[in-house]
Coordinates of C-alpha atoms in Angstrom, one line a residue:
Chain A
M1 CA 5.4 22.3 -42.9
A2 CA 4.8 19.7 -40.1
S3 CA 8.4 19.3 -39.8
A4 CA 9.0 23.2 -39.4
D5 CA 6.4 23.1 -36.8
K6 CA 8.0 20.4 -34.7
L7 CA 11.3 22.3 -34.9
I8 CA 9.5 25.6 -34.0
N9 CA 7.1 24.1 -31.6
T10 CA 3.9 26.1 -31.7
D11 CA 1.5 24.3 -29.3
V12 CA -1.8 25.8 -29.4
P13 CA -3.9 25.4 -26.3
E14 CA -6.9 23.6 -26.3
K15 CA -10.1 25.6 -26.8
D16 CA -11.8 24.2 -23.8
V17 CA -8.9 25.2 -21.6
F18 CA -9.3 28.6 -22.6
A19 CA -13.0 28.8 -22.5
F20 CA -12.8 27.6 -19.0
H21 CA -10.3 30.3 -17.8
F22 CA -12.4 32.8 -19.7
L23 CA -15.6 31.8 -18.1
Q24 CA -14.1 31.8 -14.8
S25 CA -12.9 35.1 -15.2
L26 CA -16.1 36.3 -16.5
S27 CA -17.9 34.9 -13.5
N28 CA -15.6 36.6 -11.3
L29 CA -16.4 39.8 -13.1
R30 CA -20.1 39.3 -12.5
K31 CA -19.5 38.8 -8.8
Q32 CA -17.5 42.0 -8.6
N33 CA -19.9 44.2 -10.6
P34 CA -23.2 42.9 -10.3
F35 CA -24.9 45.8 -11.7
D36 CA -24.1 47.1 -15.2
T37 CA -24.3 50.7 -15.3
P38 CA -23.7 52.6 -18.5
D39 CA -21.1 54.8 -16.8
Q40 CA -18.9 51.7 -16.1
K41 CA -19.4 50.2 -19.6
N42 CA -16.2 51.3 -20.9
Y43 CA -14.7 50.2 -17.8
R44 CA -16.4 46.8 -18.1
V45 CA -15.5 46.4 -21.7
R46 CA -11.9 47.0 -20.8
K47 CA -12.2 44.6 -18.1
I48 CA -13.7 41.9 -20.1
K49 CA -11.1 42.3 -22.7
K50 CA -8.5 42.1 -20.3
A51 CA -9.9 39.1 -18.8
A52 CA -10.0 37.7 -22.2
Y53 CA -6.3 38.3 -23.0
V54 CA -5.3 37.1 -19.6
S55 CA -7.0 34.0 -19.7
M56 CA -5.8 33.4 -23.1
A57 CA -2.3 33.9 -21.9
R58 CA -2.8 31.5 -19.0
A59 CA -4.2 29.0 -21.3
A60 CA -1.4 29.2 -23.7
G61 CA 0.9 27.9 -21.2
G62 CA 1.6 30.4 -18.5
S63 CA 5.2 31.8 -18.9
S64 CA 6.2 29.4 -21.6
R65 CA 5.7 32.0 -24.3
L66 CA 7.3 35.4 -24.3
W67 CA 4.1 37.2 -25.3
S68 CA 1.9 35.6 -22.6
R69 CA 4.5 36.5 -20.1
A70 CA 4.6 40.0 -21.2
L71 CA 0.8 40.1 -21.3
L72 CA 0.5 39.1 -17.6
R73 CA 3.2 41.4 -16.6
R74 CA 1.2 44.2 -18.3
A75 CA -1.9 43.0 -16.5
D76 CA -0.1 43.1 -13.2
K77 CA 1.2 46.6 -14.0
D78 CA -2.2 47.8 -14.8
D79 CA -3.5 46.5 -11.4
N80 CA -0.8 48.3 -9.5
K81 CA 0.7 45.1 -8.3
I82 CA 4.3 44.7 -7.7
V83 CA 6.2 43.7 -10.8
R84 CA 9.6 42.5 -11.1
F85 CA 11.6 45.0 -13.0
S86 CA 13.1 43.5 -16.1
R87 CA 16.2 44.6 -17.7
R88 CA 15.1 43.7 -21.0
K89 CA 14.6 47.1 -22.3
W90 CA 18.4 47.7 -22.3
K91 CA 18.9 44.3 -24.1
I92 CA 16.4 45.5 -26.8
S93 CA 18.4 48.4 -27.7
S94 CA 21.8 46.7 -27.9
K95 CA 20.0 44.0 -30.1
R96 CA 18.3 46.4 -32.1
R97 CA 21.4 48.2 -33.1
R98 CA 22.8 44.9 -34.2
S99 CA 19.9 43.6 -36.0
N100 CA 19.3 46.8 -38.0
Q101 CA 21.9 46.0 -40.4
R102 CA 20.1 43.3 -41.9
A103 CA 17.4 43.3 -44.5
P104 CA 15.6 46.7 -43.8
V105 CA 12.5 45.7 -45.5
V106 CA 12.1 42.8 -42.9
E107 CA 13.2 44.9 -40.3
E108 CA 10.6 47.6 -40.5
A109 CA 7.9 45.1 -40.6
A110 CA 9.4 43.4 -37.7
E111 CA 9.1 46.7 -35.8
R112 CA 5.6 47.1 -36.7
L113 CA 5.0 43.5 -35.5
R114 CA 6.8 44.4 -32.2
N115 CA 4.3 47.0 -31.6
L116 CA 1.6 44.8 -32.1
V117 CA 2.6 41.5 -30.3
P118 CA 3.1 41.8 -26.6
G119 CA 6.5 41.4 -25.4
G120 CA 7.9 42.0 -28.7
G121 CA 10.3 44.4 -28.0
G122 CA 13.0 42.2 -26.6
M123 CA 13.0 39.7 -29.4
E124 CA 15.2 39.1 -32.6
T125 CA 13.3 38.9 -35.7
S126 CA 13.3 35.1 -36.0
K127 CA 12.2 34.7 -32.5
L128 CA 9.6 37.4 -33.1
M129 CA 8.1 35.5 -36.0
E130 CA 7.8 32.5 -33.9
E131 CA 5.9 34.4 -31.2
T132 CA 3.9 35.9 -33.8
A133 CA 2.9 32.6 -35.1
H134 CA 1.9 31.3 -31.8
Y135 CA 0.1 34.6 -31.0
I136 CA -1.9 34.3 -34.0
K137 CA -3.0 30.9 -33.2
C138 CA -4.2 31.9 -29.8
L139 CA -5.9 35.1 -30.9
S140 CA -7.8 33.2 -33.3
M141 CA -9.0 30.7 -30.8
Q142 CA -10.0 33.2 -28.5
V143 CA -11.8 35.0 -31.1
K144 CA -13.7 31.8 -31.9
V145 CA -14.7 31.1 -28.3
M146 CA -15.8 34.6 -27.5
Q147 CA -17.9 34.7 -30.7
C148 CA -19.5 31.3 -29.5
L149 CA -20.0 32.8 -26.2
V150 CA -21.7 36.0 -27.5
D151 CA -23.9 34.2 -29.9
G152 CA -24.9 31.6 -27.5
L153 CA -25.7 34.0 -24.7
S154 CA -27.3 36.7 -26.8
P155 CA -31.0 37.0 -26.7
K156 CA -32.6 35.0 -29.4
Chain B
M1 CA 61.7 -21.4 -48.4
D2 CA 58.2 -20.7 -47.3
N3 CA 57.2 -23.5 -49.4
E4 CA 59.2 -25.9 -47.3
L5 CA 58.0 -24.3 -44.3
F6 CA 54.5 -25.6 -44.9
M7 CA 55.2 -28.5 -46.9
N8 CA 56.1 -31.0 -44.3
T9 CA 52.9 -32.9 -43.3
E10 CA 54.1 -35.6 -41.1
F11 CA 54.4 -33.8 -37.7
P12 CA 51.4 -33.9 -35.5
P13 CA 51.1 -31.0 -33.1
P14 CA 52.7 -32.3 -29.8
P15 CA 50.5 -31.2 -26.9
E16 CA 53.6 -30.7 -24.8
M17 CA 54.5 -28.0 -27.2
A18 CA 51.5 -25.8 -25.9
T19 CA 52.8 -25.9 -22.3
H20 CA 56.2 -25.2 -23.4
F21 CA 55.2 -22.5 -25.4
E22 CA 53.2 -20.8 -22.6
H23 CA 56.4 -20.8 -20.5
Q24 CA 57.9 -19.4 -23.5
Q25 CA 55.7 -16.4 -23.7
S26 CA 56.9 -15.1 -20.5
S27 CA 60.4 -14.9 -21.8
S28 CA 61.7 -12.5 -24.2
S29 CA 60.0 -12.0 -27.6
A30 CA 63.1 -12.6 -29.4
M31 CA 62.7 -16.3 -28.4
M32 CA 59.3 -16.5 -29.7
L33 CA 60.1 -16.3 -33.3
N34 CA 63.3 -18.1 -32.9
W35 CA 61.3 -20.9 -31.5
A36 CA 58.9 -20.8 -34.2
L37 CA 61.4 -21.2 -37.0
M38 CA 63.8 -23.6 -35.4
D39 CA 62.2 -26.2 -33.2
P40 CA 64.3 -29.1 -32.5
N41 CA 62.9 -32.5 -31.5
P42 CA 60.0 -31.5 -29.1
H43 CA 60.3 -34.5 -26.9
Q44 CA 63.7 -33.6 -26.1
D45 CA 64.1 -32.0 -22.6
S46 CA 66.5 -29.5 -24.4
S47 CA 63.4 -27.9 -25.8
F48 CA 63.8 -25.2 -23.2
L49 CA 67.2 -24.7 -24.5
W50 CA 66.1 -23.6 -27.7
E51 CA 66.6 -20.1 -26.9
K52 CA 70.2 -20.3 -26.3
S53 CA 71.2 -23.6 -27.2
T54 CA 74.1 -24.5 -29.3
E55 CA 72.0 -24.6 -32.2
Q56 CA 71.6 -20.9 -32.1
Q57 CA 73.8 -20.2 -35.0
Q58 CA 71.9 -22.6 -37.2
Q59 CA 68.7 -21.2 -36.0
Q60 CA 70.0 -17.7 -36.6
S61 CA 70.8 -18.5 -40.0
I62 CA 67.4 -20.1 -40.6
F63 CA 65.7 -17.3 -39.3
D64 CA 67.9 -15.0 -41.4
S65 CA 66.6 -16.7 -44.4
A66 CA 63.1 -16.6 -43.1
L67 CA 63.2 -13.0 -42.2
S68 CA 64.9 -11.9 -45.4
S69 CA 62.1 -13.6 -47.2
L70 CA 59.8 -11.7 -45.3
V71 CA 61.6 -8.4 -45.4
S72 CA 62.5 -8.6 -49.2
S73 CA 59.0 -9.5 -50.2
P74 CA 57.5 -6.3 -49.8
T75 CA 60.0 -4.6 -52.0
P76 CA 58.2 -5.5 -55.2
S77 CA 54.9 -4.6 -53.6
N78 CA 55.8 -1.3 -52.1
S79 CA 52.9 0.1 -53.9
N80 CA 50.5 -1.4 -51.5
F81 CA 52.4 -1.0 -48.1
S82 CA 54.8 1.6 -47.6
G83 CA 58.2 0.8 -46.4
G84 CA 58.8 -0.3 -42.8
G85 CA 55.1 -0.1 -42.0
G86 CA 54.5 -2.8 -44.5
D87 CA 57.0 -5.1 -43.1
G88 CA 55.3 -5.2 -39.8
F89 CA 52.1 -5.9 -41.5
L90 CA 53.4 -8.7 -43.4
I91 CA 54.9 -10.1 -40.6
R92 CA 51.7 -10.1 -38.9
E93 CA 50.1 -11.6 -41.9
L94 CA 52.4 -14.4 -41.9
I95 CA 52.1 -15.1 -38.2
G96 CA 48.4 -15.2 -38.8
K97 CA 48.8 -17.6 -41.5
L98 CA 51.0 -19.8 -39.3
G99 CA 48.6 -19.5 -36.7
N100 CA 45.8 -20.7 -39.0
I101 CA 47.8 -23.6 -40.1
G102 CA 48.3 -24.8 -36.5
N103 CA 44.6 -24.3 -35.9
N104 CA 43.6 -27.0 -37.9
N105 CA 45.8 -29.7 -36.5
N106 CA 43.8 -32.7 -37.8
N107 CA 43.9 -32.1 -41.4
S108 CA 47.4 -31.0 -41.3
G109 CA 48.2 -32.1 -45.0
E110 CA 45.6 -30.0 -46.7
I111 CA 46.1 -26.9 -44.5
Y112 CA 49.8 -26.6 -45.1
G113 CA 49.1 -26.7 -48.7
T114 CA 46.8 -23.8 -48.7
P115 CA 48.9 -21.3 -46.8
M116 CA 51.7 -22.1 -49.1
S117 CA 49.7 -21.0 -52.0
R118 CA 48.7 -17.9 -50.1
S119 CA 52.4 -17.2 -49.1
A120 CA 53.6 -17.8 -52.7
S121 CA 51.4 -15.0 -53.8
C122 CA 53.0 -12.8 -51.3
Y123 CA 56.5 -13.9 -51.2
A124 CA 56.8 -15.1 -54.9
T125 CA 60.0 -13.2 -55.6
P126 CA 62.1 -14.0 -52.6
M127 CA 61.6 -17.8 -52.9
S128 CA 64.6 -18.0 -55.1
S129 CA 66.8 -15.6 -53.2
P130 CA 67.2 -17.1 -49.8
P131 CA 69.3 -20.2 -49.5
P132 CA 67.2 -23.3 -49.4
P133 CA 67.4 -24.8 -46.0
T134 CA 67.9 -28.6 -45.5
N135 CA 65.0 -31.0 -45.0
S136 CA 65.9 -31.2 -41.3
N137 CA 65.4 -27.5 -40.9
S138 CA 62.1 -27.6 -42.6
Q139 CA 61.1 -30.3 -40.3
M140 CA 62.1 -28.3 -37.5
M141 CA 60.2 -25.4 -38.7
M142 CA 57.2 -27.5 -39.2
N143 CA 57.2 -28.5 -35.6
R144 CA 57.5 -25.1 -34.6
T145 CA 54.7 -23.8 -36.7
T146 CA 52.1 -25.9 -35.1
P147 CA 52.2 -24.5 -31.5
L148 CA 51.8 -21.2 -33.3
T149 CA 48.1 -21.4 -32.3
E150 CA 49.0 -20.2 -29.1
F151 CA 51.0 -17.5 -30.5
S152 CA 48.3 -16.2 -32.5
A153 CA 45.8 -16.4 -29.6
D154 CA 48.1 -14.1 -27.9
P155 CA 46.8 -10.7 -28.5
G156 CA 50.2 -9.0 -28.0
F157 CA 52.0 -11.5 -30.1
A158 CA 51.7 -9.4 -33.3
E159 CA 53.3 -6.6 -31.6
R160 CA 55.9 -8.5 -30.0
A161 CA 56.7 -10.2 -33.2
A162 CA 56.9 -6.8 -34.9
R163 CA 59.3 -5.9 -32.2
F164 CA 61.3 -8.8 -32.6
S165 CA 61.4 -8.2 -36.1
C166 CA 63.4 -5.1 -35.3
F167 CA 65.3 -7.1 -32.9
G168 CA 66.0 -9.5 -35.5
S169 CA 67.1 -7.0 -37.9
R170 CA 69.3 -5.3 -35.6
S171 CA 70.9 -8.5 -34.3
F172 CA 71.3 -9.7 -37.8
N173 CA 72.8 -6.7 -39.2
G174 CA 76.3 -8.1 -38.6
R175 CA 75.4 -11.5 -39.6
T176 CA 73.4 -11.1 -42.7
N177 CA 76.2 -9.5 -44.5
T178 CA 78.3 -12.7 -43.9
N179 CA 75.8 -15.3 -44.3
L180 CA 73.3 -14.2 -46.8
P181 CA 73.9 -13.1 -50.3
I182 CA 74.6 -9.4 -51.0
N183 CA 71.3 -8.4 -52.3
N184 CA 69.5 -9.7 -49.3
G185 CA 72.0 -8.1 -47.1
N186 CA 71.3 -4.8 -48.7
N187 CA 67.9 -5.3 -48.4
M188 CA 68.4 -6.2 -45.0
V189 CA 70.3 -3.1 -44.4
N190 CA 67.9 -0.8 -46.1
N191 CA 64.8 -2.4 -44.5
S192 CA 66.4 -2.4 -41.2
G193 CA 65.9 1.2 -41.0
K194 CA 62.5 0.7 -41.9
L195 CA 62.1 -2.1 -39.6
T196 CA 63.1 -0.1 -36.6
R197 CA 60.3 2.2 -37.4
V198 CA 57.9 -0.7 -37.3
S199 CA 58.5 -1.1 -33.7
S200 CA 56.1 1.5 -32.6
T201 CA 53.0 -0.3 -32.3
P202 CA 50.6 2.6 -33.1
A203 CA 52.2 2.7 -36.4
L204 CA 51.3 -0.9 -37.0
K205 CA 47.6 -0.3 -35.7
A206 CA 47.7 2.8 -37.8
L207 CA 48.1 0.8 -40.9
V208 CA 45.1 -1.2 -40.3
S209 CA 42.8 1.7 -39.3
P210 CA 43.3 3.9 -42.3
E211 CA 42.3 1.1 -44.4
V212 CA 39.1 0.8 -42.3
T213 CA 38.1 4.4 -42.1
P214 CA 36.7 6.0 -45.0
G215 CA 37.5 9.6 -46.2
G216 CA 37.2 10.9 -42.5
E217 CA 36.9 14.2 -41.3
F218 CA 39.1 16.9 -40.9
S219 CA 39.6 16.7 -37.2
R220 CA 40.7 13.1 -37.2
K221 CA 43.3 13.8 -39.9
R222 CA 44.7 16.6 -38.0
K223 CA 45.2 15.0 -34.8
S224 CA 46.3 11.5 -36.0
V225 CA 50.1 12.3 -36.8
P226 CA 51.4 8.6 -36.5
K227 CA 48.7 7.8 -39.1
G228 CA 50.2 10.3 -41.3
K229 CA 53.6 9.0 -40.9
S230 CA 52.7 5.4 -41.5
K231 CA 50.8 6.3 -44.7
E232 CA 53.2 8.5 -46.2
N233 CA 56.8 8.2 -46.8
P234 CA 58.2 6.4 -43.9
I235 CA 61.2 8.5 -43.9
S236 CA 59.4 11.6 -43.2
T237 CA 59.6 12.8 -39.7
A238 CA 57.4 14.7 -37.4
S239 CA 58.0 17.9 -38.9
P240 CA 56.2 17.4 -42.3
S241 CA 53.1 16.2 -40.3
P242 CA 51.3 19.6 -40.3
S243 CA 51.8 19.7 -44.2
F244 CA 50.5 16.2 -44.3
S245 CA 47.5 17.3 -42.5
K246 CA 46.8 19.9 -45.0
T247 CA 47.4 17.7 -47.9
A248 CA 45.0 15.4 -46.2
E249 CA 42.6 18.2 -46.2
K250 CA 43.0 18.8 -49.8
N251 CA 42.7 15.3 -50.5
G252 CA 39.7 14.9 -48.5
G253 CA 37.8 18.0 -49.2
K254 CA 36.4 18.9 -52.4
G255 CA 36.6 22.5 -52.6
G256 CA 39.5 25.0 -51.7
S257 CA 37.1 26.8 -49.6
K258 CA 36.9 24.0 -47.1
S259 CA 40.0 24.9 -44.9
S260 CA 39.0 28.4 -44.8
E261 CA 35.5 27.4 -44.3
E262 CA 36.4 25.3 -41.4
K263 CA 37.7 28.4 -39.7
G264 CA 34.7 30.3 -40.8
G265 CA 32.5 27.5 -39.3
K266 CA 34.4 27.9 -36.2
R267 CA 34.0 31.6 -35.9
R268 CA 30.5 31.1 -36.9
R269 CA 29.9 28.8 -34.1
E270 CA 30.9 31.5 -31.5
E271 CA 28.7 34.0 -33.3
E272 CA 25.7 31.5 -33.2
D273 CA 26.2 31.1 -29.5
D274 CA 25.4 34.6 -28.8
E275 CA 22.6 34.7 -31.3
E276 CA 20.5 31.4 -31.3
E277 CA 19.1 29.9 -28.1
E278 CA 17.8 26.7 -29.7
G279 CA 19.9 24.2 -31.4
E280 CA 17.5 23.3 -34.0
G281 CA 19.8 20.5 -35.5
E282 CA 22.1 20.9 -38.3
G283 CA 22.3 23.8 -40.6
N284 CA 24.3 21.7 -42.9
K285 CA 23.6 23.1 -46.2
S286 CA 26.3 22.1 -48.6
N287 CA 26.3 21.0 -52.3
N288 CA 29.0 18.4 -51.2
T289 CA 28.2 14.9 -50.5
K290 CA 30.2 15.0 -47.2
P291 CA 28.2 13.4 -44.2
P292 CA 26.8 16.0 -41.8
E293 CA 28.7 16.5 -38.7
P294 CA 26.9 15.7 -35.5
P295 CA 24.8 18.6 -34.1
K296 CA 26.2 20.1 -30.8
D297 CA 25.2 23.0 -28.9
Y298 CA 25.5 25.4 -32.0
I299 CA 24.5 24.9 -35.6
H300 CA 27.2 23.8 -38.2
V301 CA 27.2 25.5 -41.4
R302 CA 29.1 24.8 -44.5
A303 CA 29.6 27.3 -47.1
R304 CA 28.1 26.7 -50.4
R305 CA 30.1 26.5 -53.6
G306 CA 30.7 29.9 -55.1
Q307 CA 29.6 31.9 -52.0
A308 CA 31.6 33.8 -49.6
T309 CA 33.0 32.0 -46.7
D310 CA 33.1 35.0 -44.2
S311 CA 31.7 34.1 -41.1
H312 CA 29.4 37.3 -41.0
S313 CA 28.0 36.3 -44.3
L314 CA 27.5 32.8 -43.2
A315 CA 25.7 34.0 -40.2
E316 CA 23.6 36.4 -42.3
R317 CA 22.7 33.5 -44.6
V318 CA 21.7 31.3 -41.8
R319 CA 19.5 34.1 -40.3
R320 CA 17.8 34.9 -43.5
E321 CA 17.0 31.3 -44.0
K322 CA 15.6 31.0 -40.5
I323 CA 13.4 34.0 -41.1
G324 CA 12.3 32.7 -44.4
E325 CA 11.4 29.3 -42.7
R326 CA 9.4 31.0 -40.2
M327 CA 7.6 33.2 -42.8
K328 CA 6.6 30.0 -44.4
L329 CA 5.0 29.0 -41.2
L330 CA 3.1 32.2 -41.0
Q331 CA 2.0 31.9 -44.3
D332 CA 0.3 28.8 -43.5
L333 CA -1.5 30.5 -40.6
V334 CA -2.6 33.6 -42.1
P335 CA -5.4 32.9 -44.7
G336 CA -4.9 34.4 -48.0
C337 CA -1.3 34.6 -47.9
N338 CA -0.6 31.9 -50.6
K339 CA -1.2 34.1 -53.3
V340 CA 1.1 36.8 -52.1
T341 CA 4.7 36.6 -52.7
G342 CA 7.6 38.4 -51.3
K343 CA 8.7 39.0 -47.8
A344 CA 7.4 42.5 -47.5
L345 CA 3.9 42.1 -48.8
M346 CA 3.6 38.9 -46.7
L347 CA 4.7 40.6 -43.7
D348 CA 2.2 43.4 -44.4
E349 CA -0.4 40.9 -44.5
I350 CA 0.5 39.3 -41.5
I351 CA 0.5 42.5 -39.6
N352 CA -2.9 43.4 -41.0
Y353 CA -4.2 40.0 -39.8
V354 CA -2.8 40.5 -36.3
Q355 CA -4.5 43.9 -36.1
S356 CA -7.7 42.5 -37.3
L357 CA -7.7 39.8 -34.8
Q358 CA -7.1 42.2 -32.0
R359 CA -9.9 44.5 -33.2
Q360 CA -12.3 41.4 -33.1
V361 CA -11.3 40.6 -29.6
E362 CA -12.1 44.0 -28.6
F363 CA -15.3 44.2 -30.4
L364 CA -16.5 40.8 -29.1
S365 CA -15.7 41.8 -25.6
M366 CA -17.8 44.8 -26.0
K367 CA -20.5 42.7 -27.1
L368 CA -20.1 40.3 -24.4
S369 CA -20.4 43.2 -21.9
S370 CA -23.5 44.1 -23.3
V371 CA -25.2 40.8 -23.0
N372 CA -27.7 40.1 -20.7
D373 CA -25.8 40.1 -17.3
T374 CA -28.0 37.9 -15.2
R375 CA -28.4 35.3 -17.8
L376 CA -24.7 35.1 -18.4
D377 CA -24.1 35.1 -14.4
F378 CA -26.4 32.1 -14.1
N379 CA -25.0 30.2 -17.1
V380 CA -21.7 30.7 -16.0
D381 CA -22.4 29.6 -12.4
A382 CA -24.1 26.6 -13.7
L383 CA -21.3 25.7 -16.0
V384 CA -18.7 26.2 -13.7
S385 CA -20.4 24.3 -11.0
K386 CA -21.7 21.5 -12.9
D387 CA -19.0 20.8 -15.4
V388 CA -15.6 19.8 -14.6
M389 CA -12.4 20.1 -16.5
I390 CA -9.0 18.5 -16.6
P391 CA -6.6 21.2 -16.7
S392 CA -3.8 21.0 -19.2
S393 CA -0.5 20.2 -17.8
N394 CA 1.0 23.4 -19.2
N395 CA -1.5 25.6 -17.3
R396 CA -0.4 27.1 -14.0
L397 CA -3.0 28.6 -12.0
H398 CA -1.8 32.1 -11.5
E399 CA -3.3 33.8 -8.8
E400 CA -3.1 37.2 -10.6
G401 CA -5.4 39.3 -12.4
L402 CA -9.3 39.0 -12.0
Q403 CA -9.5 35.5 -10.6
S404 CA -9.7 35.3 -6.9
K405 CA -8.1 32.7 -4.9
S406 CA -11.5 31.1 -4.1
S407 CA -12.1 30.3 -7.8
S408 CA -8.8 28.3 -7.7
H409 CA -10.2 26.0 -4.9
H410 CA -13.3 25.5 -6.9
H411 CA -11.2 24.8 -9.9
Q412 CA -9.3 22.1 -8.1
Q413 CA -12.3 20.4 -6.5
Q414 CA -14.2 20.4 -9.9
L415 CA -11.6 18.2 -11.5
N416 CA -14.3 16.7 -13.6
I417 CA -14.3 16.5 -17.4
Y418 CA -15.4 19.6 -19.2
N419 CA -18.0 17.4 -21.0
N420 CA -20.6 19.6 -22.5
N421 CA -18.5 22.3 -23.4
S422 CA -15.6 20.4 -24.7
Q423 CA -17.8 18.5 -27.0
L424 CA -19.0 21.9 -28.4
L425 CA -16.0 23.6 -29.0
P426 CA -14.0 20.9 -30.9
N427 CA -16.8 20.9 -33.2
I428 CA -15.7 24.2 -34.3
S429 CA -13.6 23.7 -37.2
S430 CA -10.0 24.7 -36.6
N431 CA -9.2 25.3 -40.2
N432 CA -11.2 28.3 -40.9
M433 CA -10.0 31.4 -39.0
M434 CA -12.3 33.9 -40.4
L435 CA -15.7 34.4 -38.8
Q436 CA -18.0 33.2 -41.7
S437 CA -21.7 33.3 -41.1
P438 CA -22.4 29.6 -41.9
M439 CA -19.7 28.4 -39.4
N440 CA -20.9 30.8 -36.8
S441 CA -24.4 29.4 -37.2
L442 CA -23.3 25.9 -36.8
E443 CA -21.2 26.9 -33.8
T444 CA -24.0 29.0 -32.2
S445 CA -26.5 26.3 -32.8
T446 CA -24.5 23.7 -31.2
L447 CA -23.6 26.1 -28.3
A448 CA -27.1 27.3 -28.0
R449 CA -28.5 23.9 -27.4
S450 CA -26.4 23.3 -24.7
F451 CA -27.2 26.7 -23.2
T452 CA -30.8 26.3 -23.7
H453 CA -31.2 23.5 -21.2
L454 CA -29.2 25.3 -18.6
P455 CA -31.2 28.2 -18.3
T456 CA -34.4 26.2 -17.6
L457 CA -32.5 24.8 -14.6
T458 CA -31.1 28.1 -13.6
Q459 CA -34.6 29.6 -13.8
F460 CA -36.0 27.0 -11.8
T461 CA -33.4 27.4 -9.1
D462 CA -34.0 31.1 -9.4
S463 CA -37.6 30.8 -8.9
I464 CA -37.0 28.4 -6.0
S465 CA -34.8 31.0 -4.3
Q466 CA -37.3 33.6 -4.9
V467 CA -39.9 31.7 -3.1

C-alpha cells in the first residue's frame, strides 16, 4: 500500500502543527469571550467546533486539499465575509450526469460521502475517495488532539 | 579473384599513396573504386592518371570482374539479404574488409590471408565464374587495397561506394555483355536494376538498423517506409508500403485486437484528458510481454485479451480500477474494514466511520467549552508565549476565521521549537484511531504532566498580578 500512498499522496499534517493552530484559535476565543455564560454555550460550542475545523484545514495544508478549501470557504461564508463565487456547482451537475452511468452501488455511496466530506460536491468518485482518505486522517488526528486537551485541562 | 586480391603480400603500403588518395577523394566517387582495384605502379607520376588513363579499359575489365563477383555473390545468399539492398551491404562489407587489410600494414602477409578466408565464405561461388586476372592485375589490386585505410576512415566512403556500384553497373551495362560470360552479364543486368535502388543511402542504413532494432513499436514501423522497402521485396514500390506497415503490425503484435486497440487507446487518451488530472504513470495492463510505452500526459491502456476494446469500456475499466485502488487505501485507514469484503459494505463502513469522527469532534468541542475557562486561558497563554514552533512548509497563515492579525505576529516571533508539546503529541500512537481508554490514559498522563507544571507558574504570576 505504500506505493499506492505515494501515488495518491496523502500527507497527514503533523499533530503539533494542528495543535498549535488549534490552541491559538482557542486563545483567541478566550480573548473574545472572557465570560462563559450559559446562554452563549451553544454559540461557544459552535465556535470551538468551527475553530477546530478551521485550524485542522489550515494545518492540513491550506488550499492544497479540496476539502480544506471548501471548509475555509464555508467558514468565511458564515462570518459574512466576501467569498469568491465559484462556478463549481455547475460543473458538478454536468459531471454527475456523466458519472451516474457507472456502478450505481458505488455511486450512491459516493453521494452520501459527498454530503459528509466538505467540498465533495464537485468531485469525481475517484477523486472523492482520495479526499475522503485524507479527510479521515486529519479528522482522526484532530480528535486525538482534542481528546488530549480535554483530558489534560479537565479538573482532576 | 578475391583470392588473388589478397594473396599478394609483397607490396608494402606506400606512404605516398595516402596523399594521392586524399586528393583522390575530392574527385568523383567513380574514381575511387577504380583506383582501388587497378592501381598501377604508385611511384609513377602517372598515378594521377589512373582515373582516365589508357589503362582504363583494362581497369574496367578488372573492375567488371570484381564487381561481378560482388554482385553475383549475393544471389545464392538471397535469403539473408534482399536483392539490391544486399548488394550495397556486401559492398560495404568488402570495403571494410579491404580497409582492415590496409590497417595492419606491418603484418601484411598474415592479414591478407584472413580476409581471404572471410571473403571466401561470402563469395565462394563466383570465384570460378569471373575470368582469372593476370598476376600483374592482382599486384595492381594489391597496391590499391592498402591505401584503403583512408577510404575506410572516410565516413561517406561507404555511401559513395554504394553510389559507385550503381555507377559501375550503369556504365558496365554495355560492356559486361561483351567482356564477361553470359551468366555474369545476366546477373549484372538483373542486379543492375537492384543496384540502382541501392543508391539511396537511407536504404543502406535501413538495412543495418532493422537488424539492430528489436520488435519495435507500431509507430516506428508505420513511419519508416524506406525501411519497409528495403526489408521487403525490393521491387515493391511505395504503394504497398501501407500494407507493409499493417503486416508489420500483425507480425509485431500478438493479438488481432492490437490495431483496433491502438485506435481505442488513442481515443482513450482524449477521454482521459477530460477525466483525469493526474498522470499517475502507466496504466499498462496487458497480458502481453510488450514493453510499456513511456508515460505521457495521459495514461496508456492496453486491452486485455478477450475483453472489449471499445474506448468507453476501456475508460470504464480504468476508472473502476482506480476506484478499487483507492478503496484499498481507505480500507487501511478505517479500522475493522479488513473483514468486510465488497465495495458496497466497505463504503458503508467508511461513511459510518467519517460520521462517527465528526460526531466525536463535536462532542469534544462541547467538552472543551465546558472546561474551566480561566485555567485554559492561562495555560494556552503560557504555552503560546513560552513554547515555539516551526511551522510546516505547507502551512499558510491565513488571516481568516477566528485568528486575529496580532496572533500572526506572535507566531512569527515565536519561531521556536514547540518542544514540550511536540514531545507529547508524537507519543500518541498513530496506529490506533479509536479512543480506547488505556491509550487515552497514557496520553492524558503525559499531557497532564506537562500541564501540571504550567498552572503553578501561571498561578504564581496570577497571584503576583493580583497583589
